[in-house]
PDB file of N, CA and C in Angstrom:
ATOM      1  N   ILE A 129      92.308  69.451  65.325  1.00  0.00           N
ATOM      2  CA  ILE A 129      92.051  68.411  64.298  1.00  0.00           C
ATOM      3  C   ILE A 129      93.724  67.524  64.554  1.00  0.00           C
ATOM      4  N   GLY A 130      94.837  67.905  64.817  1.00  0.00           N
ATOM      5  CA  GLY A 130      96.045  67.422  64.941  1.00  0.00           C
ATOM      6  C   GLY A 130      96.254  66.766  63.979  1.00  0.00           C
ATOM      7  N   ALA A 131      97.955  65.690  64.475  1.00  0.00           N
ATOM      8  CA  ALA A 131      98.266  65.030  63.504  1.00  0.00           C
ATOM      9  C   ALA A 131      98.841  63.889  64.209  1.00  0.00           C
ATOM     10  N   PHE A 132      99.506  63.111  63.566  1.00  0.00           N
ATOM     11  CA  PHE A 132      99.744  62.344  64.130  1.00  0.00           C
ATOM     12  C   PHE A 132     101.511  61.777  63.290  1.00  0.00           C
ATOM     13  N   SER A 133     102.014  61.896  63.729  1.00  0.00           N
ATOM     14  CA  SER A 133     103.678  62.317  62.858  1.00  0.00           C
ATOM     15  C   SER A 133     104.609  60.992  63.647  1.00  0.00           C
ATOM     16  N   SER A 134     105.716  60.442  61.989  1.00  0.00           N
ATOM     17  CA  SER A 134     105.690  59.351  62.154  1.00  0.00           C
ATOM     18  C   SER A 134     107.743  59.716  61.733  1.00  0.00           C
ATOM     19  N   ASP A 135     108.419  59.565  61.553  1.00  0.00           N
ATOM     20  CA  ASP A 135     109.525  59.181  60.662  1.00  0.00           C
ATOM     21  C   ASP A 135     109.055  58.739  59.373  1.00  0.00           C
ATOM     22  N   GLY A 136     110.254  58.777  58.022  1.00  0.00           N
ATOM     23  CA  GLY A 136     109.550  58.017  57.630  1.00  0.00           C
ATOM     24  C   GLY A 136     110.355  58.313  55.970  1.00  0.00           C
ATOM     25  N   SER A 137     110.169  57.665  54.593  1.00  0.00           N
ATOM     26  CA  SER A 137     110.578  58.346  53.737  1.00  0.00           C
ATOM     27  C   SER A 137     109.126  59.149  53.222  1.00  0.00           C
ATOM     28  N   GLN A 138     109.696  58.769  51.446  1.00  0.00           N
ATOM     29  CA  GLN A 138     108.338  60.118  50.857  1.00  0.00           C
ATOM     30  C   GLN A 138     107.622  58.678  50.402  1.00  0.00           C
ATOM     31  N   GLU A 139     108.763  58.316  49.557  1.00  0.00           N
ATOM     32  CA  GLU A 139     107.908  56.487  49.650  1.00  0.00           C
ATOM     33  C   GLU A 139     105.979  56.063  50.378  1.00  0.00           C
ATOM     34  N   GLU A 140     107.234  56.439  51.728  1.00  0.00           N
ATOM     35  CA  GLU A 140     106.131  55.830  52.517  1.00  0.00           C
ATOM     36  C   GLU A 140     104.627  56.503  52.453  1.00  0.00           C
ATOM     37  N   GLY A 141     105.406  57.945  52.462  1.00  0.00           N
ATOM     38  CA  GLY A 141     103.628  58.949  52.414  1.00  0.00           C
ATOM     39  C   GLY A 141     102.790  58.562  51.275  1.00  0.00           C
ATOM     40  N   TYR A 142     102.994  58.292  49.970  1.00  0.00           N
ATOM     41  CA  TYR A 142     102.660  57.544  48.964  1.00  0.00           C
ATOM     42  C   TYR A 142     102.254  56.164  49.044  1.00  0.00           C
ATOM     43  N   PHE A 143     103.025  55.444  49.814  1.00  0.00           N
ATOM     44  CA  PHE A 143     102.626  53.564  50.011  1.00  0.00           C
ATOM     45  C   PHE A 143     100.784  54.239  50.316  1.00  0.00           C
ATOM     46  N   TRP A 144     101.221  54.845  51.632  1.00  0.00           N
ATOM     47  CA  TRP A 144      99.907  54.913  52.698  1.00  0.00           C
ATOM     48  C   TRP A 144      98.497  56.069  51.519  1.00  0.00           C
ATOM     49  N   SER A 145      99.053  56.372  50.683  1.00  0.00           N
ATOM     50  CA  SER A 145      98.185  57.424  50.719  1.00  0.00           C
ATOM     51  C   SER A 145      97.035  56.959  49.159  1.00  0.00           C
ATOM     52  N   ALA A 146      97.920  56.055  48.540  1.00  0.00           N
ATOM     53  CA  ALA A 146      97.129  54.557  48.340  1.00  0.00           C
ATOM     54  C   ALA A 146      96.774  53.486  48.133  1.00  0.00           C
ATOM     55  N   ALA A 147      97.263  53.114  49.779  1.00  0.00           N
ATOM     56  CA  ALA A 147      96.956  52.134  50.665  1.00  0.00           C
ATOM     57  C   ALA A 147      95.177  52.226  51.424  1.00  0.00           C
ATOM     58  N   LEU A 148      94.968  53.648  51.342  1.00  0.00           N
ATOM     59  CA  LEU A 148      94.426  54.472  52.255  1.00  0.00           C
ATOM     60  C   LEU A 148      93.183  54.897  51.124  1.00  0.00           C
ATOM     61  N   ASP A 149      93.083  55.221  50.339  1.00  0.00           N
ATOM     62  CA  ASP A 149      92.574  56.232  49.342  1.00  0.00           C
ATOM     63  C   ASP A 149      92.350  57.651  49.898  1.00  0.00           C
ATOM     64  N   TRP A 150      93.658  57.492  50.436  1.00  0.00           N
ATOM     65  CA  TRP A 150      93.558  59.096  51.030  1.00  0.00           C
ATOM     66  C   TRP A 150      94.732  60.271  50.698  1.00  0.00           C
ATOM     67  N   PRO A 151      93.874  61.384  49.651  1.00  0.00           N
ATOM     68  CA  PRO A 151      94.348  61.856  49.294  1.00  0.00           C
ATOM     69  C   PRO A 151      96.483  62.379  50.083  1.00  0.00           C
ATOM     70  N   LEU A 152      97.100  63.460  49.180  1.00  0.00           N
ATOM     71  CA  LEU A 152      98.370  63.697  49.599  1.00  0.00           C
ATOM     72  C   LEU A 152      97.637  65.111  50.285  1.00  0.00           C
ATOM     73  N   VAL A 153      98.156  65.742  52.099  1.00  0.00           N
ATOM     74  CA  VAL A 153      98.022  67.470  51.498  1.00  0.00           C
ATOM     75  C   VAL A 153      99.028  68.005  52.270  1.00  0.00           C
ATOM     76  N   TRP A 154     100.027  66.916  52.226  1.00  0.00           N
ATOM     77  CA  TRP A 154     101.222  67.749  52.026  1.00  0.00           C
ATOM     78  C   TRP A 154     102.720  67.163  51.614  1.00  0.00           C
ATOM     79  N   ASP A 155     103.016  67.786  50.713  1.00  0.00           N
ATOM     80  CA  ASP A 155     104.449  67.084  49.799  1.00  0.00           C
ATOM     81  C   ASP A 155     105.222  67.972  49.498  1.00  0.00           C
ATOM     82  N   GLN A 156     105.656  67.933  50.503  1.00  0.00           N
ATOM     83  CA  GLN A 156     107.341  68.341  50.167  1.00  0.00           C
ATOM     84  C   GLN A 156     108.474  68.447  51.594  1.00  0.00           C
ATOM     85  N   ASP A 157     109.230  68.957  50.506  1.00  0.00           N
ATOM     86  CA  ASP A 157     111.091  68.454  51.349  1.00  0.00           C
ATOM     87  C   ASP A 157     111.208  67.384  52.469  1.00  0.00           C
ATOM     88  N   GLU A 158     110.412  66.940  51.343  1.00  0.00           N
ATOM     89  CA  GLU A 158     110.781  64.496  51.797  1.00  0.00           C
ATOM     90  C   GLU A 158     109.539  64.343  52.850  1.00  0.00           C
ATOM     91  N   GLU A 159     109.230  65.719  53.049  1.00  0.00           N
ATOM     92  CA  GLU A 159     107.570  65.433  54.276  1.00  0.00           C
ATOM     93  C   GLU A 159     106.538  65.466  53.059  1.00  0.00           C
ATOM     94  N   THR A 160     105.759  64.094  53.861  1.00  0.00           N
ATOM     95  CA  THR A 160     103.897  63.791  53.529  1.00  0.00           C
ATOM     96  C   THR A 160     103.062  63.728  54.688  1.00  0.00           C
ATOM     97  N   ALA A 161     102.370  64.344  54.235  1.00  0.00           N
ATOM     98  CA  ALA A 161     100.786  64.317  54.947  1.00  0.00           C
ATOM     99  C   ALA A 161      99.492  63.822  54.431  1.00  0.00           C
ATOM    100  N   ILE A 162      98.912  62.822  54.835  1.00  0.00           N
ATOM    101  CA  ILE A 162      98.205  62.279  54.451  1.00  0.00           C
ATOM    102  C   ILE A 162      96.509  62.824  54.804  1.00  0.00           C
ATOM    103  N   GLN A 163      95.405  62.434  54.606  1.00  0.00           N
ATOM    104  CA  GLN A 163      93.826  63.302  55.460  1.00  0.00           C
ATOM    105  C   GLN A 163      93.284  61.961  55.344  1.00  0.00           C
ATOM    106  N   SER A 164      91.918  61.416  55.292  1.00  0.00           N
ATOM    107  CA  SER A 164      90.816  60.764  55.469  1.00  0.00           C
ATOM    108  C   SER A 164      90.210  62.151  54.823  1.00  0.00           C
ATOM    109  N   PRO A 165      89.943  62.348  52.923  1.00  0.00           N
ATOM    110  CA  PRO A 165      88.662  62.858  52.768  1.00  0.00           C
ATOM    111  C   PRO A 165      87.889  63.611  53.255  1.00  0.00           C
ATOM    112  N   LEU A 166      87.342  62.437  53.862  1.00  0.00           N
ATOM    113  CA  LEU A 166      86.035  63.025  55.729  1.00  0.00           C
ATOM    114  C   LEU A 166      86.825  64.124  56.921  1.00  0.00           C
ATOM    115  N   GLY A 167      87.997  64.297  56.410  1.00  0.00           N
ATOM    116  CA  GLY A 167      88.563  65.117  57.596  1.00  0.00           C
ATOM    117  C   GLY A 167      88.932  64.401  58.978  1.00  0.00           C
ATOM    118  N   GLY A 168      89.590  65.056  59.733  1.00  0.00           N
ATOM    119  CA  GLY A 168      90.190  64.798  61.014  1.00  0.00           C
ATOM    120  C   GLY A 168      91.090  64.743  60.274  1.00  0.00           C
ATOM    121  N   SER A 169      92.615  64.005  61.767  1.00  0.00           N
ATOM    122  CA  SER A 169      93.394  63.817  61.689  1.00  0.00           C
ATOM    123  C   SER A 169      94.541  63.318  60.714  1.00  0.00           C
ATOM    124  N   LYS A 170      95.877  63.625  60.170  1.00  0.00           N
ATOM    125  CA  LYS A 170      96.705  64.114  59.144  1.00  0.00           C
ATOM    126  C   LYS A 170      97.828  63.227  59.881  1.00  0.00           C
ATOM    127  N   ILE A 171      98.065  62.385  59.494  1.00  0.00           N
ATOM    128  CA  ILE A 171      99.484  61.341  58.807  1.00  0.00           C
ATOM    129  C   ILE A 171     100.409  62.097  58.414  1.00  0.00           C
ATOM    130  N   SER A 172     101.694  62.366  59.344  1.00  0.00           N
ATOM    131  CA  SER A 172     102.579  62.597  58.122  1.00  0.00           C
ATOM    132  C   SER A 172     103.884  62.105  58.015  1.00  0.00           C
ATOM    133  N   TRP A 173     104.733  61.747  57.811  1.00  0.00           N
ATOM    134  CA  TRP A 173     106.245  61.133  57.462  1.00  0.00           C
ATOM    135  C   TRP A 173     106.978  61.961  57.204  1.00  0.00           C
ATOM    136  N   GLY A 174     108.527  62.195  57.829  1.00  0.00           N
ATOM    137  CA  GLY A 174     109.277  63.226  57.929  1.00  0.00           C
ATOM    138  C   GLY A 174     110.445  62.587  57.566  1.00  0.00           C
ATOM    139  N   GLY A 175     111.250  63.127  56.875  1.00  0.00           N
ATOM    140  CA  GLY A 175     112.557  62.026  57.154  1.00  0.00           C
ATOM    141  C   GLY A 175     112.515  60.764  57.295  1.00  0.00           C
ATOM    142  N   PRO A 176     113.720  60.353  56.419  1.00  0.00           N
ATOM    143  CA  PRO A 176     114.106  58.292  56.342  1.00  0.00           C
ATOM    144  C   PRO A 176     113.992  58.123  57.505  1.00  0.00           C
ATOM    145  N   PRO A 177     113.655  56.876  57.922  1.00  0.00           N
ATOM    146  CA  PRO A 177     113.317  55.779  59.001  1.00  0.00           C
ATOM    147  C   PRO A 177     115.407  56.450  59.734  1.00  0.00           C
ATOM    148  N   LEU A 178     115.500  55.960  61.141  1.00  0.00           N
ATOM    149  CA  LEU A 178     116.331  56.665  61.399  1.00  0.00           C
ATOM    150  C   LEU A 178     117.630  56.083  61.913  1.00  0.00           C
ATOM    151  N   ASP A 179     116.428  55.063  62.488  1.00  0.00           N
ATOM    152  CA  ASP A 179     117.164  53.121  63.029  1.00  0.00           C
ATOM    153  C   ASP A 179     115.812  52.276  62.729  1.00  0.00           C
ATOM    154  N   VAL A 180     117.221  51.160  62.570  1.00  0.00           N
ATOM    155  CA  VAL A 180     116.220  49.860  62.552  1.00  0.00           C
ATOM    156  C   VAL A 180     115.736  49.801  63.534  1.00  0.00           C
ATOM    157  N   ARG A 181     114.490  49.503  63.339  1.00  0.00           N
ATOM    158  CA  ARG A 181     113.938  48.887  64.438  1.00  0.00           C
ATOM    159  C   ARG A 181     113.495  47.979  65.393  1.00  0.00           C
ATOM    160  N   THR A 182     113.890  47.785  66.863  1.00  0.00           N
ATOM    161  CA  THR A 182     113.971  46.162  67.808  1.00  0.00           C
ATOM    162  C   THR A 182     112.631  46.766  68.067  1.00  0.00           C
ATOM    163  N   THR A 183     111.737  47.197  68.121  1.00  0.00           N
ATOM    164  CA  THR A 183     111.098  47.494  69.357  1.00  0.00           C
ATOM    165  C   THR A 183     109.331  47.894  68.910  1.00  0.00           C
ATOM    166  N   THR A 184     108.555  47.552  69.222  1.00  0.00           N
ATOM    167  CA  THR A 184     107.211  48.213  69.124  1.00  0.00           C
ATOM    168  C   THR A 184     107.523  49.803  68.330  1.00  0.00           C
ATOM    169  N   THR A 185     106.524  49.526  67.255  1.00  0.00           N
ATOM    170  CA  THR A 185     106.276  50.720  66.967  1.00  0.00           C
ATOM    171  C   THR A 185     105.233  51.451  66.664  1.00  0.00           C
ATOM    172  N   ARG A 186     105.534  52.894  67.248  1.00  0.00           N
ATOM    173  CA  ARG A 186     104.441  53.776  68.280  1.00  0.00           C
ATOM    174  C   ARG A 186     102.950  54.213  66.689  1.00  0.00           C
ATOM    175  N   LEU A 187     103.201  53.688  65.810  1.00  0.00           N
ATOM    176  CA  LEU A 187     102.354  53.267  64.951  1.00  0.00           C
ATOM    177  C   LEU A 187     102.213  52.059  63.496  1.00  0.00           C
ATOM    178  N   HIS A 188     101.126  51.718  64.540  1.00  0.00           N
ATOM    179  CA  HIS A 188     100.604  50.546  63.518  1.00  0.00           C
ATOM    180  C   HIS A 188      99.229  50.452  63.272  1.00  0.00           C
ATOM    181  N   PHE A 189      99.221  49.965  61.414  1.00  0.00           N
ATOM    182  CA  PHE A 189      97.979  50.516  61.417  1.00  0.00           C
ATOM    183  C   PHE A 189      97.157  49.181  61.451  1.00  0.00           C
ATOM    184  N   ASN A 190      95.784  48.974  60.929  1.00  0.00           N
ATOM    185  CA  ASN A 190      95.180  47.815  61.288  1.00  0.00           C
ATOM    186  C   ASN A 190      94.168  47.559  60.735  1.00  0.00           C
ATOM    187  N   LEU A 191      94.197  47.142  59.107  1.00  0.00           N
ATOM    188  CA  LEU A 191      93.486  47.200  58.028  1.00  0.00           C
ATOM    189  C   LEU A 191      92.370  46.490  57.903  1.00  0.00           C
ATOM    190  N   ALA A 192      91.408  46.408  57.920  1.00  0.00           N
ATOM    191  CA  ALA A 192      90.350  45.820  57.522  1.00  0.00           C
ATOM    192  C   ALA A 192      89.650  46.292  56.904  1.00  0.00           C
ATOM    193  N   PRO A 193      90.095  46.064  55.697  1.00  0.00           N
ATOM    194  CA  PRO A 193      89.305  46.520  54.201  1.00  0.00           C
ATOM    195  C   PRO A 193      88.118  45.958  53.947  1.00  0.00           C
ATOM    196  N   GLY A 194      87.073  44.517  54.239  1.00  0.00           N
ATOM    197  CA  GLY A 194      85.863  43.912  53.883  1.00  0.00           C
ATOM    198  C   GLY A 194      85.794  43.160  53.266  1.00  0.00           C
ATOM    199  N   GLY A 195      87.564  43.287  51.523  1.00  0.00           N
ATOM    200  CA  GLY A 195      86.693  42.019  50.938  1.00  0.00           C
ATOM    201  C   GLY A 195      87.886  40.854  51.333  1.00  0.00           C
ATOM    202  N   GLU A 196      87.506  40.642  49.967  1.00  0.00           N
ATOM    203  CA  GLU A 196      88.576  39.293  49.638  1.00  0.00           C
ATOM    204  C   GLU A 196      90.253  39.584  50.357  1.00  0.00           C
ATOM    205  N   ARG A 197      90.694  38.893  51.680  1.00  0.00           N
ATOM    206  CA  ARG A 197      92.050  39.640  52.114  1.00  0.00           C
ATOM    207  C   ARG A 197      93.767  39.087  51.284  1.00  0.00           C
ATOM    208  N   LEU A 198      93.430  38.118  50.164  1.00  0.00           N
ATOM    209  CA  LEU A 198      94.704  37.472  49.366  1.00  0.00           C
ATOM    210  C   LEU A 198      94.710  38.769  48.585  1.00  0.00           C
ATOM    211  N   ALA A 199      93.052  39.450  47.882  1.00  0.00           N
ATOM    212  CA  ALA A 199      93.479  40.519  46.858  1.00  0.00           C
ATOM    213  C   ALA A 199      93.874  41.606  47.347  1.00  0.00           C
ATOM    214  N   GLU A 200      93.667  41.481  48.306  1.00  0.00           N
ATOM    215  CA  GLU A 200      93.742  43.580  48.791  1.00  0.00           C
ATOM    216  C   GLU A 200      95.612  43.229  49.256  1.00  0.00           C
ATOM    217  N   ILE A 201      95.839  41.879  49.949  1.00  0.00           N
ATOM    218  CA  ILE A 201      96.829  41.713  49.953  1.00  0.00           C
ATOM    219  C   ILE A 201      97.850  42.138  48.687  1.00  0.00           C
ATOM    220  N   ASP A 202      97.835  41.214  47.737  1.00  0.00           N
ATOM    221  CA  ASP A 202      98.149  41.519  46.376  1.00  0.00           C
ATOM    222  C   ASP A 202      97.740  42.845  45.645  1.00  0.00           C
ATOM    223  N   ARG A 203      97.356  43.535  46.310  1.00  0.00           N
ATOM    224  CA  ARG A 203      97.051  45.200  46.359  1.00  0.00           C
ATOM    225  C   ARG A 203      98.143  46.481  46.596  1.00  0.00           C
ATOM    226  N   LEU A 204      98.236  45.764  47.954  1.00  0.00           N
ATOM    227  CA  LEU A 204      99.481  46.234  49.380  1.00  0.00           C
ATOM    228  C   LEU A 204     100.427  45.848  48.674  1.00  0.00           C
ATOM    229  N   VAL A 205     100.642  44.541  48.033  1.00  0.00           N
ATOM    230  CA  VAL A 205     102.539  44.166  47.075  1.00  0.00           C
ATOM    231  C   VAL A 205     102.753  44.667  46.118  1.00  0.00           C
ATOM    232  N   SER A 206     101.802  45.387  44.962  1.00  0.00           N
ATOM    233  CA  SER A 206     101.342  45.435  44.196  1.00  0.00           C
ATOM    234  C   SER A 206     102.649  47.525  44.544  1.00  0.00           C
ATOM    235  N   LEU A 207     101.311  47.915  45.702  1.00  0.00           N
ATOM    236  CA  LEU A 207     101.333  49.074  45.499  1.00  0.00           C
ATOM    237  C   LEU A 207     103.667  49.773  47.182  1.00  0.00           C
ATOM    238  N   GLY A 208     103.977  48.344  47.298  1.00  0.00           N
ATOM    239  CA  GLY A 208     105.160  48.355  48.408  1.00  0.00           C
ATOM    240  C   GLY A 208     105.530  47.511  49.345  1.00  0.00           C
ATOM    241  N   ALA A 209     104.498  47.096  49.921  1.00  0.00           N
ATOM    242  CA  ALA A 209     104.704  46.370  51.077  1.00  0.00           C
ATOM    243  C   ALA A 209     104.683  45.024  51.026  1.00  0.00           C
ATOM    244  N   ASP A 210     105.538  44.189  51.887  1.00  0.00           N
ATOM    245  CA  ASP A 210     105.958  42.829  52.031  1.00  0.00           C
ATOM    246  C   ASP A 210     105.175  42.327  53.350  1.00  0.00           C
ATOM    247  N   ARG A 211     105.094  40.710  52.204  1.00  0.00           N
ATOM    248  CA  ARG A 211     104.287  40.211  53.909  1.00  0.00           C
ATOM    249  C   ARG A 211     105.375  39.851  54.971  1.00  0.00           C
ATOM    250  N   CYS A 212     105.094  39.299  56.287  1.00  0.00           N
ATOM    251  CA  CYS A 212     106.777  39.478  56.785  1.00  0.00           C
ATOM    252  C   CYS A 212     105.542  38.522  58.356  1.00  0.00           C
ATOM    253  N   ASP A 213     107.182  37.356  58.542  1.00  0.00           N
ATOM    254  CA  ASP A 213     106.802  36.898  59.806  1.00  0.00           C
ATOM    255  C   ASP A 213     106.196  37.577  61.023  1.00  0.00           C
ATOM    256  N   ALA A 214     105.857  38.751  60.860  1.00  0.00           N
ATOM    257  CA  ALA A 214     106.014  39.076  62.856  1.00  0.00           C
ATOM    258  C   ALA A 214     105.120  38.186  63.178  1.00  0.00           C
ATOM    259  N   THR A 215     105.110  38.728  64.492  1.00  0.00           N
ATOM    260  CA  THR A 215     104.310  38.105  65.848  1.00  0.00           C
ATOM    261  C   THR A 215     103.694  39.191  66.143  1.00  0.00           C
ATOM    262  N   ALA A 216     103.376  40.440  65.821  1.00  0.00           N
ATOM    263  CA  ALA A 216     102.976  41.720  66.016  1.00  0.00           C
ATOM    264  C   ALA A 216     100.803  41.837  66.253  1.00  0.00           C
ATOM    265  N   CYS A 217     100.671  40.078  64.842  1.00  0.00           N
ATOM    266  CA  CYS A 217      99.519  40.609  64.828  1.00  0.00           C
ATOM    267  C   CYS A 217      98.411  38.868  64.835  1.00  0.00           C
ATOM    268  N   ASP A 218      97.483  38.563  65.215  1.00  0.00           N
ATOM    269  CA  ASP A 218      96.519  37.794  65.267  1.00  0.00           C
ATOM    270  C   ASP A 218      96.524  36.790  64.282  1.00  0.00           C
ATOM    271  N   SER A 219      96.086  35.392  64.675  1.00  0.00           N
ATOM    272  CA  SER A 219      95.976  34.624  64.176  1.00  0.00           C
ATOM    273  C   SER A 219      95.009  34.771  62.704  1.00  0.00           C
ATOM    274  N   ASP A 220      94.171  35.596  63.482  1.00  0.00           N
ATOM    275  CA  ASP A 220      92.987  36.159  62.084  1.00  0.00           C
ATOM    276  C   ASP A 220      93.938  37.079  60.940  1.00  0.00           C
ATOM    277  N   TRP A 221      95.230  37.406  61.040  1.00  0.00           N
ATOM    278  CA  TRP A 221      95.004  39.170  60.042  1.00  0.00           C
ATOM    279  C   TRP A 221      97.036  38.857  59.719  1.00  0.00           C
ATOM    280  N   THR A 222      96.823  39.008  59.096  1.00  0.00           N
ATOM    281  CA  THR A 222      98.563  38.469  57.507  1.00  0.00           C
ATOM    282  C   THR A 222      98.934  39.661  58.390  1.00  0.00           C
ATOM    283  N   ALA A 223     100.058  39.207  58.788  1.00  0.00           N
ATOM    284  CA  ALA A 223     101.409  40.079  58.872  1.00  0.00           C
ATOM    285  C   ALA A 223     101.894  41.529  57.807  1.00  0.00           C
ATOM    286  N   MET A 224     102.467  42.285  57.424  1.00  0.00           N
ATOM    287  CA  MET A 224     102.728  42.326  56.275  1.00  0.00           C
ATOM    288  C   MET A 224     103.370  44.076  57.225  1.00  0.00           C
ATOM    289  N   THR A 225     104.674  44.507  55.903  1.00  0.00           N
ATOM    290  CA  THR A 225     105.865  45.454  55.944  1.00  0.00           C
ATOM    291  C   THR A 225     105.067  46.709  55.613  1.00  0.00           C
ATOM    292  N   SER A 226     105.602  48.430  55.334  1.00  0.00           N
ATOM    293  CA  SER A 226     105.362  48.337  53.948  1.00  0.00           C
ATOM    294  C   SER A 226     106.652  49.494  53.677  1.00  0.00           C
ATOM    295  N   PRO A 227     106.812  50.347  52.949  1.00  0.00           N
ATOM    296  CA  PRO A 227     108.463  50.389  52.313  1.00  0.00           C
ATOM    297  C   PRO A 227     108.882  50.360  53.115  1.00  0.00           C
ATOM    298  N   ASP A 228     108.939  51.910  54.296  1.00  0.00           N
ATOM    299  CA  ASP A 228     110.206  51.810  54.864  1.00  0.00           C
ATOM    300  C   ASP A 228     110.497  50.376  56.348  1.00  0.00           C
ATOM    301  N   GLY A 229     109.445  49.478  55.911  1.00  0.00           N
ATOM    302  CA  GLY A 229     109.645  48.309  56.947  1.00  0.00           C
ATOM    303  C   GLY A 229     108.927  48.507  58.345  1.00  0.00           C
ATOM    304  N   HIS A 230     107.915  49.549  58.094  1.00  0.00           N
ATOM    305  CA  HIS A 230     107.151  49.348  59.558  1.00  0.00           C
ATOM    306  C   HIS A 230     106.160  49.052  59.402  1.00  0.00           C
ATOM    307  N   PRO A 231     105.218  47.756  60.548  1.00  0.00           N
ATOM    308  CA  PRO A 231     104.735  46.540  60.310  1.00  0.00           C
ATOM    309  C   PRO A 231     103.322  47.473  60.796  1.00  0.00           C
ATOM    310  N   PHE A 232     101.983  46.390  60.019  1.00  0.00           N
ATOM    311  CA  PHE A 232     100.839  46.529  60.143  1.00  0.00           C
ATOM    312  C   PHE A 232     100.448  44.876  59.608  1.00  0.00           C
ATOM    313  N   CYS A 233      98.827  45.579  59.809  1.00  0.00           N
ATOM    314  CA  CYS A 233      98.311  43.803  59.593  1.00  0.00           C
ATOM    315  C   CYS A 233      97.096  44.292  58.928  1.00  0.00           C
ATOM    316  N   VAL A 234      96.665  43.230  58.482  1.00  0.00           N
ATOM    317  CA  VAL A 234      95.685  42.340  57.292  1.00  0.00           C
ATOM    318  C   VAL A 234      94.471  42.240  58.315  1.00  0.00           C
ATOM    319  N   THR A 235      92.675  42.155  57.733  1.00  0.00           N
ATOM    320  CA  THR A 235      92.043  41.015  57.941  1.00  0.00           C
ATOM    321  C   THR A 235      91.067  42.077  57.112  1.00  0.00           C
ATOM    322  N   VAL A 236      89.744  41.194  57.133  1.00  0.00           N
ATOM    323  CA  VAL A 236      88.211  41.145  56.205  1.00  0.00           C
ATOM    324  C   VAL A 236      87.406  41.083  57.272  1.00  0.00           C
TER     325      VAL A 236
END
């Protein structure tokens, strides 16, 4: 099965758990992990970000929720995300950042 790991605060794990509707499977000592309800690899975060990002992040989510994009963006903002002007996304996508500043993109 395996796991994808990234630096990040406990808040980052809580955010992605709510954003993806995936349960927390680990939440201890400032480390969190989530996993799809269908199984598969875990995604984990441990410790606060060490440095300000100056290069492309190694873990970049592209979300395609299949519904109304603005409603999804509003939902993600209510969970702690921010809109940003990053150029990491194509024009059909909206660039955002997670609570720890990790960029991700949303489309429909």
